[in-house]
CSV table of C-alpha atoms in Angstrom, one decimal:
chain,number,residue,atom,x,y,z
A,1,MET,CA,2.5,98.1,238.5
A,2,GLN,CA,-0.8,98.5,236.5
A,3,LYS,CA,-1.0,102.2,237.6
A,4,LEU,CA,2.6,102.7,236.4
A,5,PHE,CA,1.8,101.1,233.1
A,6,ILE,CA,-1.3,103.4,232.6
A,7,LEU,CA,0.8,106.4,233.5
A,8,PHE,CA,3.4,105.6,230.9
A,9,ALA,CA,0.8,104.8,228.3
A,10,LEU,CA,-0.9,108.2,229.0
A,11,MET,CA,2.4,110.0,228.8
A,12,GLY,CA,3.2,108.3,225.5
A,13,LEU,CA,-0.1,109.2,224.1
A,14,LEU,CA,0.2,112.9,225.1
A,15,SER,CA,3.8,113.1,223.8
A,16,SER,CA,2.7,111.7,220.4
A,17,CYS,CA,0.5,114.7,219.8
A,18,SER,CA,2.0,117.1,217.4
A,19,LYS,CA,1.6,120.7,216.5
A,20,ASP,CA,-0.2,119.6,213.3
A,21,ASP,CA,-3.3,118.9,215.5
A,22,SER,CA,-3.7,122.7,215.9
A,23,ASP,CA,-4.0,123.0,212.1
A,24,MET,CA,-7.1,120.8,212.3
A,25,GLU,CA,-8.6,123.1,214.9
A,26,ASN,CA,-7.9,126.2,212.8
A,27,PRO,CA,-7.7,125.1,209.2
A,28,ALA,CA,-6.5,127.6,206.6
A,29,PHE,CA,-9.0,129.2,204.2
A,30,VAL,CA,-9.0,131.5,201.2
A,31,PRO,CA,-9.2,135.1,202.5
A,32,GLY,CA,-12.3,136.9,201.2
A,33,GLU,CA,-14.3,133.9,200.1
A,34,VAL,CA,-17.3,132.1,201.6
A,35,ILE,CA,-19.2,129.2,199.9
A,36,VAL,CA,-23.0,128.9,200.3
A,37,GLY,CA,-25.1,125.9,199.5
A,38,ILE,CA,-28.7,126.6,198.5
A,39,LYS,CA,-31.5,124.5,199.8
A,40,SER,CA,-32.9,121.9,197.4
A,41,GLY,CA,-36.0,123.1,195.5
A,42,THR,CA,-34.9,126.8,195.5
A,43,ASP,CA,-35.8,128.2,192.1
A,44,ILE,CA,-33.4,130.5,190.1
A,45,HIS,CA,-35.5,133.6,190.8
A,46,ALA,CA,-35.1,133.1,194.6
A,47,LEU,CA,-31.4,132.4,194.0
A,48,PHE,CA,-31.0,135.7,192.1
A,49,ASN,CA,-33.1,137.6,194.7
A,50,PHE,CA,-30.8,136.3,197.4
A,51,ILE,CA,-27.7,137.4,195.5
A,52,ASN,CA,-29.2,140.8,195.0
A,53,GLU,CA,-30.3,141.1,198.6
A,54,VAL,CA,-26.8,140.3,199.9
A,55,GLY,CA,-25.1,142.7,197.5
A,56,LEU,CA,-21.8,141.0,197.3
A,57,GLU,CA,-19.7,139.9,194.3
A,58,VAL,CA,-20.3,136.4,193.1
A,59,ASP,CA,-17.4,134.5,191.7
A,60,ASN,CA,-19.6,131.7,190.4
A,61,ILE,CA,-22.6,129.5,191.0
A,62,HIS,CA,-22.1,125.8,190.3
A,63,ALA,CA,-23.9,122.5,190.8
A,64,LEU,CA,-26.9,123.7,188.8
A,65,THR,CA,-28.9,121.2,186.7
A,66,PHE,CA,-31.4,122.0,183.9
A,67,THR,CA,-33.2,120.0,181.3
A,68,SER,CA,-34.4,121.2,178.0
A,69,LEU,CA,-37.7,120.5,176.3
A,70,LEU,CA,-36.0,120.9,172.9
A,71,PRO,CA,-35.5,117.8,170.8
A,72,PRO,CA,-32.4,115.7,171.8
A,73,GLY,CA,-30.8,116.5,168.4
A,74,ASP,CA,-30.5,120.1,169.6
A,75,LEU,CA,-28.0,119.4,172.4
A,76,GLN,CA,-25.1,120.9,170.5
A,77,PHE,CA,-27.2,123.9,169.5
A,78,VAL,CA,-28.1,124.5,173.2
A,79,LEU,CA,-24.4,124.1,174.3
A,80,ASP,CA,-23.2,126.4,171.6
A,81,ILE,CA,-25.7,129.2,172.5
A,82,LEU,CA,-24.9,128.9,176.2
A,83,ASN,CA,-21.1,128.8,175.7
A,84,GLU,CA,-21.2,132.0,173.6
A,85,LYS,CA,-22.2,133.9,176.7
A,86,ASN,CA,-19.3,135.4,178.6
A,87,TYR,CA,-20.8,134.6,182.0
A,88,THR,CA,-21.2,130.8,181.4
A,89,ASN,CA,-17.5,130.0,181.0
A,90,ASP,CA,-14.1,131.2,181.9
A,91,GLY,CA,-12.7,130.7,178.4
A,92,ILE,CA,-10.2,128.2,179.6
A,93,ASN,CA,-11.5,125.3,181.8
A,94,TRP,CA,-15.1,125.8,182.6
A,95,PHE,CA,-17.8,125.6,179.9
A,96,VAL,CA,-21.4,124.5,180.0
A,97,ASN,CA,-21.7,120.8,179.4
A,98,GLY,CA,-24.5,118.4,179.0
A,99,TYR,CA,-25.7,115.2,177.5
A,100,VAL,CA,-28.9,113.4,176.2
A,101,HIS,CA,-30.2,111.1,178.9
A,102,ARG,CA,-30.2,107.6,177.4
A,103,GLN,CA,-33.5,106.5,179.0
A,104,THR,CA,-35.6,109.7,178.8
A,105,ASN,CA,-34.0,111.1,175.6
A,106,GLN,CA,-34.0,114.5,177.3
A,107,ILE,CA,-31.2,117.1,177.2
A,108,TRP,CA,-29.5,117.7,180.5
A,109,ILE,CA,-27.4,120.8,181.0
A,110,PHE,CA,-24.9,121.6,183.8
A,111,PRO,CA,-23.8,125.3,183.7
A,112,ARG,CA,-21.4,127.2,185.9
A,113,LEU,CA,-22.5,130.8,186.0
A,114,PHE,CA,-19.9,133.5,186.7
A,115,ASP,CA,-20.4,137.1,188.0
A,116,MET,CA,-24.1,136.6,188.6
A,117,HIS,CA,-24.2,139.6,190.8
A,118,THR,CA,-24.6,141.5,187.5
A,119,LEU,CA,-28.3,142.1,186.9
A,120,ALA,CA,-27.8,142.0,183.1
A,121,TYR,CA,-26.4,138.5,183.3
A,122,GLN,CA,-29.2,137.4,185.5
A,123,GLN,CA,-31.8,138.7,183.1
A,124,ASP,CA,-29.9,137.2,180.1
A,125,TRP,CA,-29.9,133.8,181.8
A,126,LEU,CA,-33.6,134.0,182.5
A,127,THR,CA,-34.2,134.9,178.8
A,128,ALA,CA,-31.9,132.0,177.7
A,129,MET,CA,-33.9,129.6,179.9
A,130,ASP,CA,-37.1,130.7,178.1
A,131,ASP,CA,-35.5,130.6,174.6
A,132,LEU,CA,-33.9,127.2,175.1
A,133,LYS,CA,-36.9,125.8,177.1
A,134,LEU,CA,-34.7,125.1,180.1
A,135,GLN,CA,-36.3,123.8,183.3
A,136,GLU,CA,-34.6,123.6,186.7
A,137,GLU,CA,-34.0,120.1,188.0
A,138,HIS,CA,-33.8,119.6,191.8
A,139,ILE,CA,-32.6,116.4,193.4
A,140,MET,CA,-34.0,116.5,196.9
A,141,ASP,CA,-30.9,114.9,198.6
A,142,LEU,CA,-28.6,117.5,197.0
A,143,ASN,CA,-28.6,121.3,197.3
A,144,SER,CA,-29.8,123.5,194.4
A,145,GLY,CA,-26.4,124.9,193.7
A,146,SER,CA,-23.5,126.5,195.5
A,147,ILE,CA,-22.4,130.1,195.4
A,148,LEU,CA,-18.8,131.3,195.9
A,149,PHE,CA,-19.2,134.8,197.3
A,150,LYS,CA,-16.4,137.4,197.6
A,151,VAL,CA,-16.6,139.0,201.0
A,152,PRO,CA,-14.4,141.7,202.7
A,153,LYS,CA,-11.2,140.1,203.9
A,154,GLY,CA,-11.3,139.6,207.7
A,155,GLN,CA,-15.1,139.3,207.7
A,156,GLU,CA,-15.3,135.8,206.4
A,157,ILE,CA,-16.7,134.3,209.6
A,158,LYS,CA,-19.2,137.2,210.1
A,159,TRP,CA,-20.6,136.5,206.6
A,160,GLU,CA,-20.6,132.7,207.1
A,161,ASN,CA,-22.8,133.2,210.1
A,162,LYS,CA,-25.0,135.8,208.4
A,163,PHE,CA,-25.5,133.5,205.4
A,164,GLU,CA,-26.5,130.6,207.6
A,165,THR,CA,-29.5,132.6,208.9
A,166,HIS,CA,-31.1,133.1,205.4
A,167,ALA,CA,-34.1,131.0,204.6
A,168,ILE,CA,-32.8,129.5,201.3
A,169,VAL,CA,-29.3,128.6,202.7
A,170,ASP,CA,-28.7,125.0,203.4
A,171,TRP,CA,-25.1,125.6,204.6
A,172,ALA,CA,-22.3,128.1,204.5
A,173,GLU,CA,-18.6,127.6,205.0
A,174,LEU,CA,-15.2,129.3,204.5
A,175,ASN,CA,-13.4,128.2,201.4
A,176,TYR,CA,-10.9,125.9,203.2
A,177,ILE,CA,-7.5,125.0,201.8
A,178,ALA,CA,-6.8,121.3,201.8
A,179,ASP,CA,-3.4,119.7,201.7
A,180,ILE,CA,-3.5,116.8,199.4
A,181,GLU,CA,-0.7,114.2,199.4
A,182,LEU,CA,-0.4,111.9,196.4
A,183,HIS,CA,0.9,108.4,197.2
A,184,ASN,CA,2.5,106.2,194.6
A,185,ASN,CA,1.5,102.6,195.0
C-alpha cells in the first residue's frame, strides 16, 4: 500500500510540471546585448581601456559614483555642467543626479554615461573630472559600474564568455527579459 501511495505521489508531482519550467532553463534575453559588471576598485582609465580594447558599441555605463572636492554649495553648478553634455543623459529620463552628504558635507554624483566607446566622450569625461574635482568612489562590496555592450546578434553567449575572462570583469550576463506580474492587494 505504501509503495502504491509513493507511486501515485510521484506521478502527481511529475504531472504537475508545466512547459513553463523550460522557460526557466532558457530564459529570453535581448538580442545583441550583454551586461558586464566591473570589479570594485577599477578606475575610470582602466574602464575606458577595457572598452577600447573590446571595440564594441557601449549603450551606457551606470552605477558609477563620484565625489567632488568643490564646496557643497556648488552641487547645482556641477549637475548643470554635467547635464549639458550629450553623453551624460538621454534627454528624457536619465540625467546626472547627486546630493550633498549630510554628515560629510561632500557632493556625491551618480552619472550614467552613454556611448562611451566614443574616444572624444571619454576624454571629455576625464577633463570634466579634473575641472569639477571629481574623484571615483568604490564600495568594496559592490562593483565599480556596469556596462551595457551592443554585440553582434547571435553572438551574445560567445561575448558573455569572452568578457568573463577579462581581468577587470566581475561578472557578465545576457540582458535577460523578466516577466513581472503586478498583484493588487
